[in-house]
CSV table of C-alpha atoms in Angstrom, one decimal:
chain,number,residue,atom,x,y,z
Z,215,ASP,CA,17.1,2.0,-6.8
Z,216,VAL,CA,13.2,2.7,-7.5
Z,217,LYS,CA,12.4,5.9,-7.1
Z,218,VAL,CA,8.5,7.2,-6.7
Z,219,THR,CA,8.3,11.1,-5.8
Z,220,GLN,CA,5.1,12.7,-5.0
Z,221,SER,CA,4.5,16.6,-5.9
Z,222,SER,CA,3.7,17.5,-2.4
Z,223,ARG,CA,4.4,16.3,1.3
Z,224,TYR,CA,1.5,18.4,2.8
Z,225,LEU,CA,-1.3,20.2,0.9
Z,226,VAL,CA,-3.9,22.6,2.7
Z,227,LYS,CA,-6.9,23.2,0.2
Z,228,ARG,CA,-10.6,25.2,0.7
Z,229,THR,CA,-13.2,22.8,-0.5
Z,230,GLY,CA,-14.5,23.3,-3.9
Z,231,GLU,CA,-11.3,23.6,-5.1
Z,232,LYS,CA,-9.8,21.9,-7.9
Z,233,VAL,CA,-6.7,19.7,-6.8
Z,234,PHE,CA,-3.7,18.4,-8.5
Z,235,LEU,CA,-1.5,15.4,-7.2
Z,236,GLU,CA,1.2,14.7,-8.9
Z,237,CYS,CA,3.3,11.1,-9.3
Z,238,VAL,CA,6.8,10.3,-11.0
Z,239,GLN,CA,8.5,7.3,-11.1
Z,240,ASP,CA,11.9,6.8,-12.6
Z,241,MET,CA,11.8,2.7,-13.1
Z,242,ASP,CA,10.0,2.7,-17.0
Z,243,HIS,CA,7.0,1.0,-15.0
Z,244,GLU,CA,3.6,0.1,-16.5
Z,245,ASN,CA,1.6,0.3,-13.9
Z,246,MET,CA,1.1,3.1,-11.7
Z,247,PHE,CA,-1.3,3.3,-8.8
Z,248,TRP,CA,-3.3,5.8,-6.6
Z,249,TYR,CA,-4.6,5.1,-2.8
Z,250,ARG,CA,-5.7,6.7,0.1
Z,251,GLN,CA,-5.0,5.9,3.5
Z,252,ASP,CA,-7.5,6.7,6.2
Z,253,PRO,CA,-7.4,5.2,9.9
Z,254,GLY,CA,-8.8,1.7,10.1
Z,255,LEU,CA,-9.5,1.7,6.5
Z,256,GLY,CA,-5.9,0.7,5.0
Z,257,LEU,CA,-5.2,1.4,2.0
Z,258,ARG,CA,-8.3,1.8,-0.5
Z,259,LEU,CA,-7.5,1.7,-4.5
Z,260,ILE,CA,-8.7,5.0,-5.9
Z,261,TYR,CA,-7.5,4.5,-9.7
Z,262,PHE,CA,-4.9,2.0,-11.5
Z,263,SER,CA,-3.3,2.9,-15.1
Z,264,TYR,CA,-1.3,0.0,-16.8
Z,265,ASP,CA,-0.3,2.1,-19.4
Z,266,VAL,CA,0.1,5.5,-21.1
Z,267,LYS,CA,-3.7,6.9,-21.8
Z,268,MET,CA,-5.1,4.2,-19.8
Z,269,LYS,CA,-7.0,3.8,-16.9
Z,270,GLU,CA,-9.5,1.8,-14.7
Z,271,LYS,CA,-11.1,2.5,-11.6
Z,272,GLY,CA,-10.4,0.8,-8.6
Z,273,ASP,CA,-12.5,0.9,-5.4
Z,274,ILE,CA,-13.4,4.1,-4.9
Z,275,PRO,CA,-13.5,6.3,-7.7
Z,276,GLU,CA,-16.0,8.4,-7.2
Z,277,GLY,CA,-14.9,12.4,-6.5
Z,278,TYR,CA,-11.6,11.7,-8.4
Z,279,SER,CA,-10.2,11.5,-11.8
Z,280,VAL,CA,-6.6,10.8,-13.0
Z,281,SER,CA,-4.3,11.4,-15.9
Z,282,ARG,CA,-1.2,9.8,-17.4
Z,283,GLU,CA,-0.1,11.2,-20.6
Z,284,LYS,CA,3.4,10.0,-20.0
Z,285,LYS,CA,4.6,6.8,-18.5
Z,286,GLU,CA,6.5,7.6,-16.0
Z,287,ARG,CA,3.8,10.8,-14.6
Z,288,PHE,CA,0.5,9.4,-13.1
Z,289,SER,CA,-1.9,12.4,-11.7
Z,290,LEU,CA,-4.6,12.2,-9.2
Z,291,ILE,CA,-7.4,14.9,-9.9
Z,292,LEU,CA,-9.9,16.0,-7.1
Z,293,GLU,CA,-12.2,18.0,-9.1
Z,294,SER,CA,-14.0,19.7,-6.5
Z,295,ALA,CA,-12.3,18.9,-2.8
Z,296,SER,CA,-14.2,18.4,-0.2
Z,297,THR,CA,-13.7,17.6,3.7
Z,298,ASN,CA,-14.1,13.6,3.0
Z,299,GLN,CA,-11.3,13.8,0.6
Z,300,THR,CA,-9.0,15.0,3.5
Z,301,SER,CA,-6.3,11.9,3.9
Z,302,MET,CA,-3.2,10.4,2.9
Z,303,TYR,CA,-2.7,9.9,-0.5
Z,304,LEU,CA,-0.1,7.4,-1.9
Z,305,CYS,CA,1.2,6.9,-5.4
Z,306,ALA,CA,3.0,3.5,-6.2
Z,307,SER,CA,4.5,2.2,-9.0
Z,308,SER,CA,5.0,-1.6,-10.7
Z,309,SER,CA,6.2,-3.5,-13.7
Z,310,SER,CA,3.3,-5.5,-15.6
Z,311,GLY,CA,3.4,-8.8,-15.1
Z,312,ASN,CA,1.6,-11.0,-12.4
Z,313,GLN,CA,1.8,-9.3,-8.6
Z,314,GLU,CA,5.0,-7.4,-9.0
Z,315,THR,CA,6.0,-5.6,-6.4
Z,316,GLN,CA,4.5,-2.5,-5.7
Z,317,TYR,CA,7.2,0.5,-4.9
Z,318,PHE,CA,5.3,3.7,-3.3
Z,319,GLY,CA,5.9,7.4,-2.8
Z,320,PRO,CA,6.2,9.2,0.7
Z,321,GLY,CA,2.7,10.3,0.5
Z,322,THR,CA,0.7,13.5,0.1
Z,323,ARG,CA,-0.8,14.6,3.2
Z,324,LEU,CA,-4.1,16.5,2.1
Z,325,LEU,CA,-5.9,18.9,4.7
Z,326,VAL,CA,-9.2,20.4,3.0
Z,327,LEU,CA,-10.8,22.9,4.9
M,218,GLN,CA,-17.2,-9.0,5.3
M,219,LYS,CA,-14.0,-7.5,4.3
M,220,GLU,CA,-11.8,-9.4,1.8
M,221,VAL,CA,-8.7,-9.1,4.4
M,222,GLU,CA,-9.1,-8.7,8.0
M,223,GLN,CA,-6.1,-7.3,10.2
M,224,ASP,CA,-6.2,-6.9,13.7
M,225,PRO,CA,-5.0,-2.6,14.0
M,226,GLY,CA,-3.0,-3.2,17.2
M,227,PRO,CA,-1.3,-1.3,19.0
M,228,LEU,CA,1.0,-4.2,19.7
M,229,SER,CA,3.7,-3.2,22.2
M,230,VAL,CA,6.4,-5.8,23.4
M,231,PRO,CA,9.6,-5.0,24.8
M,232,GLU,CA,13.2,-5.5,22.5
M,233,GLY,CA,14.2,-8.5,22.0
M,234,ALA,CA,10.7,-10.5,22.1
M,235,ILE,CA,9.3,-12.6,19.2
M,236,VAL,CA,6.4,-10.6,17.4
M,237,SER,CA,3.7,-12.4,15.7
M,238,LEU,CA,1.6,-10.4,13.0
M,239,ASN,CA,-1.5,-12.0,11.1
M,240,CYS,CA,-4.2,-11.3,8.4
M,241,THR,CA,-6.5,-13.6,7.7
M,242,TYR,CA,-8.8,-13.3,3.9
M,243,SER,CA,-11.4,-15.1,2.5
M,244,ASN,CA,-10.8,-15.2,-1.4
M,245,SER,CA,-9.7,-18.4,-2.0
M,246,ALA,CA,-8.1,-17.2,-5.2
M,247,PHE,CA,-5.3,-14.9,-4.0
M,248,GLN,CA,-1.8,-16.8,-4.6
M,249,TYR,CA,0.2,-13.6,-3.5
M,250,PHE,CA,0.9,-12.5,-0.3
M,251,MET,CA,3.3,-9.6,1.0
M,252,TRP,CA,4.1,-7.6,3.9
M,253,TYR,CA,5.0,-4.2,3.7
M,254,ARG,CA,6.4,-2.5,6.4
M,255,GLN,CA,5.4,1.4,7.0
M,256,TYR,CA,7.3,4.0,9.2
M,257,SER,CA,5.4,7.4,10.6
M,258,ARG,CA,4.8,9.4,7.7
M,259,LYS,CA,6.1,7.6,5.1
M,260,GLY,CA,5.0,5.7,2.2
M,261,PRO,CA,5.1,1.7,2.9
M,262,GLU,CA,8.2,-0.5,1.6
M,263,LEU,CA,8.1,-4.1,0.8
M,264,LEU,CA,9.3,-6.4,3.5
M,265,MET,CA,8.5,-10.0,2.2
M,266,TYR,CA,6.8,-11.4,-0.8
M,267,THR,CA,5.5,-15.1,-1.2
M,268,TYR,CA,4.0,-17.0,-3.4
M,269,SER,CA,1.5,-19.6,-2.6
M,270,SER,CA,1.5,-21.8,0.5
M,271,GLY,CA,4.8,-22.4,2.5
M,272,ASN,CA,7.0,-20.2,4.7
M,273,LYS,CA,9.8,-17.5,3.6
M,274,GLU,CA,12.8,-16.2,5.8
M,275,ASP,CA,14.5,-13.5,5.8
M,276,GLY,CA,16.9,-12.6,8.6
M,277,ARG,CA,15.4,-12.0,11.7
M,278,PHE,CA,11.8,-11.9,9.3
M,279,THR,CA,9.6,-15.2,8.9
M,280,ALA,CA,6.6,-15.0,6.6
M,281,GLN,CA,4.2,-18.3,6.6
M,282,VAL,CA,0.9,-18.5,4.3
M,283,ASP,CA,-1.4,-21.0,5.1
M,284,LYS,CA,-4.0,-21.3,2.1
M,285,SER,CA,-5.7,-23.8,3.8
M,286,SER,CA,-7.0,-21.9,6.7
M,287,LYS,CA,-6.5,-18.5,4.5
M,288,TYR,CA,-4.1,-16.7,6.8
M,289,ILE,CA,-0.7,-15.2,6.8
M,290,SER,CA,2.3,-14.6,9.3
M,291,LEU,CA,5.2,-12.8,9.5
M,292,PHE,CA,7.2,-13.4,12.9
M,293,ILE,CA,9.9,-11.1,14.3
M,294,ARG,CA,12.6,-12.3,15.9
M,295,ASP,CA,15.1,-10.6,18.6
M,296,SER,CA,12.6,-7.5,17.8
M,297,GLN,CA,14.3,-4.2,18.0
M,298,PRO,CA,12.6,-0.4,18.4
M,299,SER,CA,13.7,0.2,14.9
M,300,ASP,CA,11.1,-2.5,13.7
M,301,SER,CA,8.2,-0.3,15.4
M,302,ALA,CA,6.1,0.7,12.3
M,303,THR,CA,3.2,-0.4,10.7
M,304,TYR,CA,2.7,-3.6,9.2
M,305,LEU,CA,0.5,-4.4,6.1
M,306,CYS,CA,-0.3,-7.7,4.8
M,307,ALA,CA,-1.5,-7.2,0.9
M,308,MET,CA,-2.4,-9.9,-1.3
M,309,GLY,CA,-4.2,-10.6,-4.8
M,310,PRO,CA,-4.7,-13.7,-7.1
M,311,ASP,CA,-3.1,-14.6,-10.3
M,312,ASN,CA,-4.5,-12.8,-13.1
M,313,THR,CA,-4.6,-9.1,-12.0
M,314,ASP,CA,-1.8,-6.6,-10.9
M,315,LYS,CA,-4.0,-4.9,-8.4
M,316,LEU,CA,-3.6,-5.6,-4.3
M,317,ILE,CA,-5.9,-6.3,-1.3
M,318,PHE,CA,-4.2,-4.2,1.8
M,319,GLY,CA,-5.0,-5.1,5.4
M,320,THR,CA,-5.7,-2.2,7.5
M,321,GLY,CA,-2.3,-2.6,9.3
M,322,THR,CA,-1.2,-3.6,12.4
M,323,ARG,CA,0.9,-0.9,14.7
M,324,LEU,CA,3.7,-2.4,16.3
M,325,GLN,CA,5.9,-0.9,18.9
M,326,VAL,CA,9.2,-2.0,20.1
M,327,PHE,CA,10.4,-0.4,23.7
M,328,PRO,CA,13.5,-0.6,24.9
């Protein structure tokens, strides 16, 4: 079974803090994704990586950066957390090729105070 | 206009009912169509996957794609309380691994 794990289920941070969210997958997938999920807005893609050290901006990259130093690990960084970044963050991975299934982690609920 | 439109619900039905969930889209390049199920406080999991037009059946679930109308549906027969979840449609074109998601429809099946 594919397993995607995220470092925290719940996080509470203060405005201005630097926040790291980590995601690890165990299926040797090339692609990894970070989404945020908000009521009424659905899943919105923040960043996407199709290979180690490669990244591509999604629909809402402002205020975020990512790091992919190893194939199995994809980190999302909030450089200076703001209250409007309070959200559910979901990581996913997939094999490369046309629209392979994306497998999701359990999500991290981030609250920025 | 959003690329993918999905009624957020909630949709509340009695156990045993047939449920119909739908999405419309605007991009005629979309070829891959998926339905994900998301239980409360969990990540989405793939339920059905269809390429191009047509129907696909898996147990109590049937996915339909009508590309001429840019309309996709998920039917759940003999719905169960365990089907209570949010259902997300997702779709994308041939030339990318990125998906566009609908906002999700919350389904409640009561005993």
